[in-house]
PDB file of C-alpha atoms in Angstrom:
ATOM      1  CA  MET N  87    -132.269  -1.722 207.772  1.00  0.00           C
ATOM      2  CA  HIS N  88    -131.578   1.509 209.540  1.00  0.00           C
ATOM      3  CA  LYS N  89    -132.545   4.685 207.516  1.00  0.00           C
ATOM      4  CA  HIS N  90    -129.090   6.255 207.837  1.00  0.00           C
ATOM      5  CA  TRP N  91    -126.969   3.319 206.582  1.00  0.00           C
ATOM      6  CA  ILE N  92    -125.618   3.175 203.102  1.00  0.00           C
ATOM      7  CA  ALA N  93    -126.128  -0.378 201.801  1.00  0.00           C
ATOM      8  CA  ASP N  94    -124.475  -0.189 198.317  1.00  0.00           C
ATOM      9  CA  LEU N  95    -121.114   1.888 198.290  1.00  0.00           C
ATOM     10  CA  THR N  96    -120.636   1.145 194.532  1.00  0.00           C
ATOM     11  CA  ASP N  97    -121.755   4.688 193.582  1.00  0.00           C
ATOM     12  CA  PHE N  98    -120.956   6.425 196.737  1.00  0.00           C
ATOM     13  CA  SER N  99    -121.135  10.085 196.430  1.00  0.00           C
ATOM     14  CA  PRO N 100    -121.199  11.911 199.711  1.00  0.00           C
ATOM     15  CA  ILE N 101    -122.501  15.529 199.988  1.00  0.00           C
ATOM     16  CA  ASN N 102    -119.710  18.012 200.722  1.00  0.00           C
ATOM     17  CA  LEU N 103    -121.679  19.126 203.790  1.00  0.00           C
ATOM     18  CA  GLY N 104    -118.917  21.049 205.842  1.00  0.00           C
ATOM     19  CA  GLY N 105    -121.367  20.656 208.779  1.00  0.00           C
ATOM     20  CA  HIS N 106    -120.784  18.060 211.683  1.00  0.00           C
ATOM     21  CA  TRP N 107    -117.367  16.653 210.315  1.00  0.00           C
ATOM     22  CA  GLY N 108    -116.054  19.455 208.246  1.00  0.00           C
ATOM     23  CA  THR N 109    -115.536  20.305 204.439  1.00  0.00           C
ATOM     24  CA  LYS N 110    -114.989  17.217 202.375  1.00  0.00           C
ATOM     25  CA  GLN N 111    -115.442  14.735 205.279  1.00  0.00           C
ATOM     26  CA  ALA N 112    -117.960  12.061 206.177  1.00  0.00           C
ATOM     27  CA  GLY N 113    -118.144  10.039 209.272  1.00  0.00           C
ATOM     28  CA  PHE N 114    -118.238   6.298 209.625  1.00  0.00           C
ATOM     29  CA  ASN N 115    -118.493   3.553 212.405  1.00  0.00           C
ATOM     30  CA  VAL N 116    -117.207  -0.053 212.504  1.00  0.00           C
ATOM     31  CA  SER N 117    -117.821  -2.965 214.642  1.00  0.00           C
ATOM     32  CA  LEU N 118    -115.606  -5.837 215.909  1.00  0.00           C
ATOM     33  CA  SER N 119    -117.551  -8.253 213.496  1.00  0.00           C
ATOM     34  CA  GLY N 120    -116.425  -6.232 210.461  1.00  0.00           C
ATOM     35  CA  LEU N 121    -119.492  -4.002 209.950  1.00  0.00           C
ATOM     36  CA  ILE N 122    -119.200  -0.487 208.617  1.00  0.00           C
ATOM     37  CA  TRP N 123    -121.496   2.200 208.133  1.00  0.00           C
ATOM     38  CA  LEU N 124    -120.331   5.227 206.142  1.00  0.00           C
ATOM     39  CA  THR N 125    -122.498   8.353 206.077  1.00  0.00           C
ATOM     40  CA  ASP N 126    -123.239  10.228 202.716  1.00  0.00           C
ATOM     41  CA  ASN N 127    -123.893  13.268 204.798  1.00  0.00           C
ATOM     42  CA  ARG N 128    -127.781  13.124 203.973  1.00  0.00           C
ATOM     43  CA  ASN N 129    -129.601  13.345 207.097  1.00  0.00           C
ATOM     44  CA  TYR N 130    -126.657  12.841 209.416  1.00  0.00           C
ATOM     45  CA  PRO N 131    -126.101  14.871 212.676  1.00  0.00           C
ATOM     46  CA  CYS N 132    -123.403  12.952 214.182  1.00  0.00           C
ATOM     47  CA  HIS N 133    -121.890   9.335 214.988  1.00  0.00           C
ATOM     48  CA  ARG N 134    -124.475   8.349 217.268  1.00  0.00           C
ATOM     49  CA  ASP N 135    -126.821   7.849 214.189  1.00  0.00           C
ATOM     50  CA  LEU N 136    -124.245   5.070 212.853  1.00  0.00           C
ATOM     51  CA  ILE N 137    -124.513   3.019 215.959  1.00  0.00           C
ATOM     52  CA  CYS N 138    -126.673  -0.101 215.963  1.00  0.00           C
ATOM     53  CA  GLY N 139    -126.367  -3.800 216.941  1.00  0.00           C
ATOM     54  CA  THR N 140    -125.045  -5.340 220.021  1.00  0.00           C
ATOM     55  CA  GLY N 141    -121.815  -7.111 221.335  1.00  0.00           C
ATOM     56  CA  GLN N 142    -119.454  -7.797 218.461  1.00  0.00           C
ATOM     57  CA  ASP N 143    -121.958  -6.210 215.969  1.00  0.00           C
ATOM     58  CA  GLU N 144    -122.089  -2.986 217.582  1.00  0.00           C
ATOM     59  CA  THR N 145    -120.898  -0.153 215.286  1.00  0.00           C
ATOM     60  CA  ARG N 146    -119.521   1.918 218.029  1.00  0.00           C
ATOM     61  CA  TYR N 147    -115.908   2.711 216.828  1.00  0.00           C
ATOM     62  CA  SER N 148    -115.663   5.910 215.014  1.00  0.00           C
ATOM     63  CA  GLY N 149    -113.631   7.703 212.307  1.00  0.00           C
ATOM     64  CA  ILE N 150    -113.613   9.932 209.471  1.00  0.00           C
ATOM     65  CA  TYR N 151    -113.387   9.648 205.737  1.00  0.00           C
ATOM     66  CA  SER N 152    -111.674  12.938 204.323  1.00  0.00           C
ATOM     67  CA  TRP N 153    -111.212  13.802 200.695  1.00  0.00           C
ATOM     68  CA  PHE N 154    -110.089  17.222 201.431  1.00  0.00           C
ATOM     69  CA  ARG N 155    -107.375  18.797 199.001  1.00  0.00           C
ATOM     70  CA  GLY N 156    -107.701  15.638 196.778  1.00  0.00           C
ATOM     71  CA  LYS N 157    -106.340  13.344 199.206  1.00  0.00           C
ATOM     72  CA  CYS N 158    -108.430  10.499 200.315  1.00  0.00           C
ATOM     73  CA  GLU N 159    -107.843   9.489 203.957  1.00  0.00           C
ATOM     74  CA  ILE N 160    -109.239   7.718 206.848  1.00  0.00           C
ATOM     75  CA  TYR N 161    -108.890   9.297 210.386  1.00  0.00           C
ATOM     76  CA  THR N 162    -109.373   7.078 213.608  1.00  0.00           C
ATOM     77  CA  TYR N 163    -110.573   8.364 216.824  1.00  0.00           C
ATOM     78  CA  PRO N 164    -108.933   6.897 220.004  1.00  0.00           C
ATOM     79  CA  HIS N 165    -111.673   4.490 220.858  1.00  0.00           C
ATOM     80  CA  LEU N 166    -111.378   2.925 217.139  1.00  0.00           C
ATOM     81  CA  GLU N 167    -107.514   3.034 217.611  1.00  0.00           C
ATOM     82  CA  SER N 168    -107.811   0.695 220.772  1.00  0.00           C
ATOM     83  CA  VAL N 169    -109.226  -1.956 218.585  1.00  0.00           C
ATOM     84  CA  LEU N 170    -107.214  -1.536 215.390  1.00  0.00           C
ATOM     85  CA  HIS N 171    -105.640  -5.037 215.999  1.00  0.00           C
ATOM     86  CA  ASP N 172    -108.888  -6.679 215.756  1.00  0.00           C
ATOM     87  CA  PRO N 173    -109.286  -8.525 212.245  1.00  0.00           C
ATOM     88  CA  GLY N 174    -112.884  -7.543 212.030  1.00  0.00           C
ATOM     89  CA  VAL N 175    -112.084  -3.854 212.257  1.00  0.00           C
ATOM     90  CA  ILE N 176    -109.429  -4.288 209.747  1.00  0.00           C
ATOM     91  CA  LYS N 177    -111.662  -6.146 207.564  1.00  0.00           C
ATOM     92  CA  ALA N 178    -114.291  -3.390 207.713  1.00  0.00           C
ATOM     93  CA  LEU N 179    -111.735  -0.682 206.847  1.00  0.00           C
ATOM     94  CA  LYS N 180    -110.323  -2.518 204.068  1.00  0.00           C
ATOM     95  CA  SER N 181    -113.744  -2.982 202.558  1.00  0.00           C
ATOM     96  CA  LEU N 182    -113.600   0.713 201.790  1.00  0.00           C
ATOM     97  CA  ILE N 183    -111.007   0.116 199.107  1.00  0.00           C
ATOM     98  CA  GLY N 184    -112.551   1.270 195.788  1.00  0.00           C
ATOM     99  CA  VAL N 185    -115.142   3.398 197.461  1.00  0.00           C
ATOM    100  CA  HIS N 186    -115.239   7.002 196.333  1.00  0.00           C
ATOM    101  CA  GLY N 187    -111.541   7.868 196.146  1.00  0.00           C
ATOM    102  CA  LEU N 188    -110.197   5.329 198.469  1.00  0.00           C
ATOM    103  CA  THR N 189    -107.385   3.216 197.127  1.00  0.00           C
ATOM    104  CA  LYS N 190    -104.886   0.469 198.691  1.00  0.00           C
ATOM    105  CA  THR N 191    -102.410   3.334 199.171  1.00  0.00           C
ATOM    106  CA  SER N 192    -104.930   5.509 201.087  1.00  0.00           C
ATOM    107  CA  PRO N 193    -103.695   6.167 204.767  1.00  0.00           C
ATOM    108  CA  VAL N 194    -105.363   5.277 207.988  1.00  0.00           C
ATOM    109  CA  ILE N 195    -104.269   8.277 210.343  1.00  0.00           C
ATOM    110  CA  SER N 196    -104.682   8.758 213.922  1.00  0.00           C
ATOM    111  CA  ASN N 197    -106.860  11.767 214.373  1.00  0.00           C
ATOM    112  CA  CYS N 198    -105.053  12.707 217.589  1.00  0.00           C
ATOM    113  CA  SER N 199    -101.282  12.311 216.778  1.00  0.00           C
ATOM    114  CA  ARG N 200    -101.800  12.799 212.987  1.00  0.00           C
ATOM    115  CA  GLU N 201     -99.441   9.886 212.391  1.00  0.00           C
ATOM    116  CA  VAL N 202    -100.087   7.272 209.597  1.00  0.00           C
ATOM    117  CA  LEU N 203    -100.923   3.965 211.159  1.00  0.00           C
ATOM    118  CA  PHE N 204    -101.039   1.973 208.111  1.00  0.00           C
ATOM    119  CA  LEU N 205    -102.222   2.005 204.538  1.00  0.00           C
ATOM    120  CA  LEU N 206    -105.516   0.446 203.556  1.00  0.00           C
ATOM    121  CA  GLY N 207    -103.814  -2.181 201.382  1.00  0.00           C
ATOM    122  CA  ASP N 208    -101.103  -3.296 203.958  1.00  0.00           C
ATOM    123  CA  ASP N 209    -101.097  -6.773 205.016  1.00  0.00           C
TER     124      ASP N 209
END
């Protein structure tokens, strides 16, 4: 397993690094097949360190998990937004329900437009 991946998110507790992603933010990458790698901000310079695999398993679609001001939100970059219709990508994002402060009512937000795209618990 890649040294930067968090294998068990049961007790996920990211460092409030305030570095590459900002205060109370952590990066993640997803694949079309439903894999997701969420950083705990330990030893992470950027999203490139969360890329692995090939084809459908390549974790190349990026976003940010934010718990700023007590709100737990997911932000999507345009490349990720272009594949949000894909069932594997949705499965990966929904797998974050219950991790840290994320719930079914946590919004998935466009990082560019700042519009809420859906809630993690939406069907």
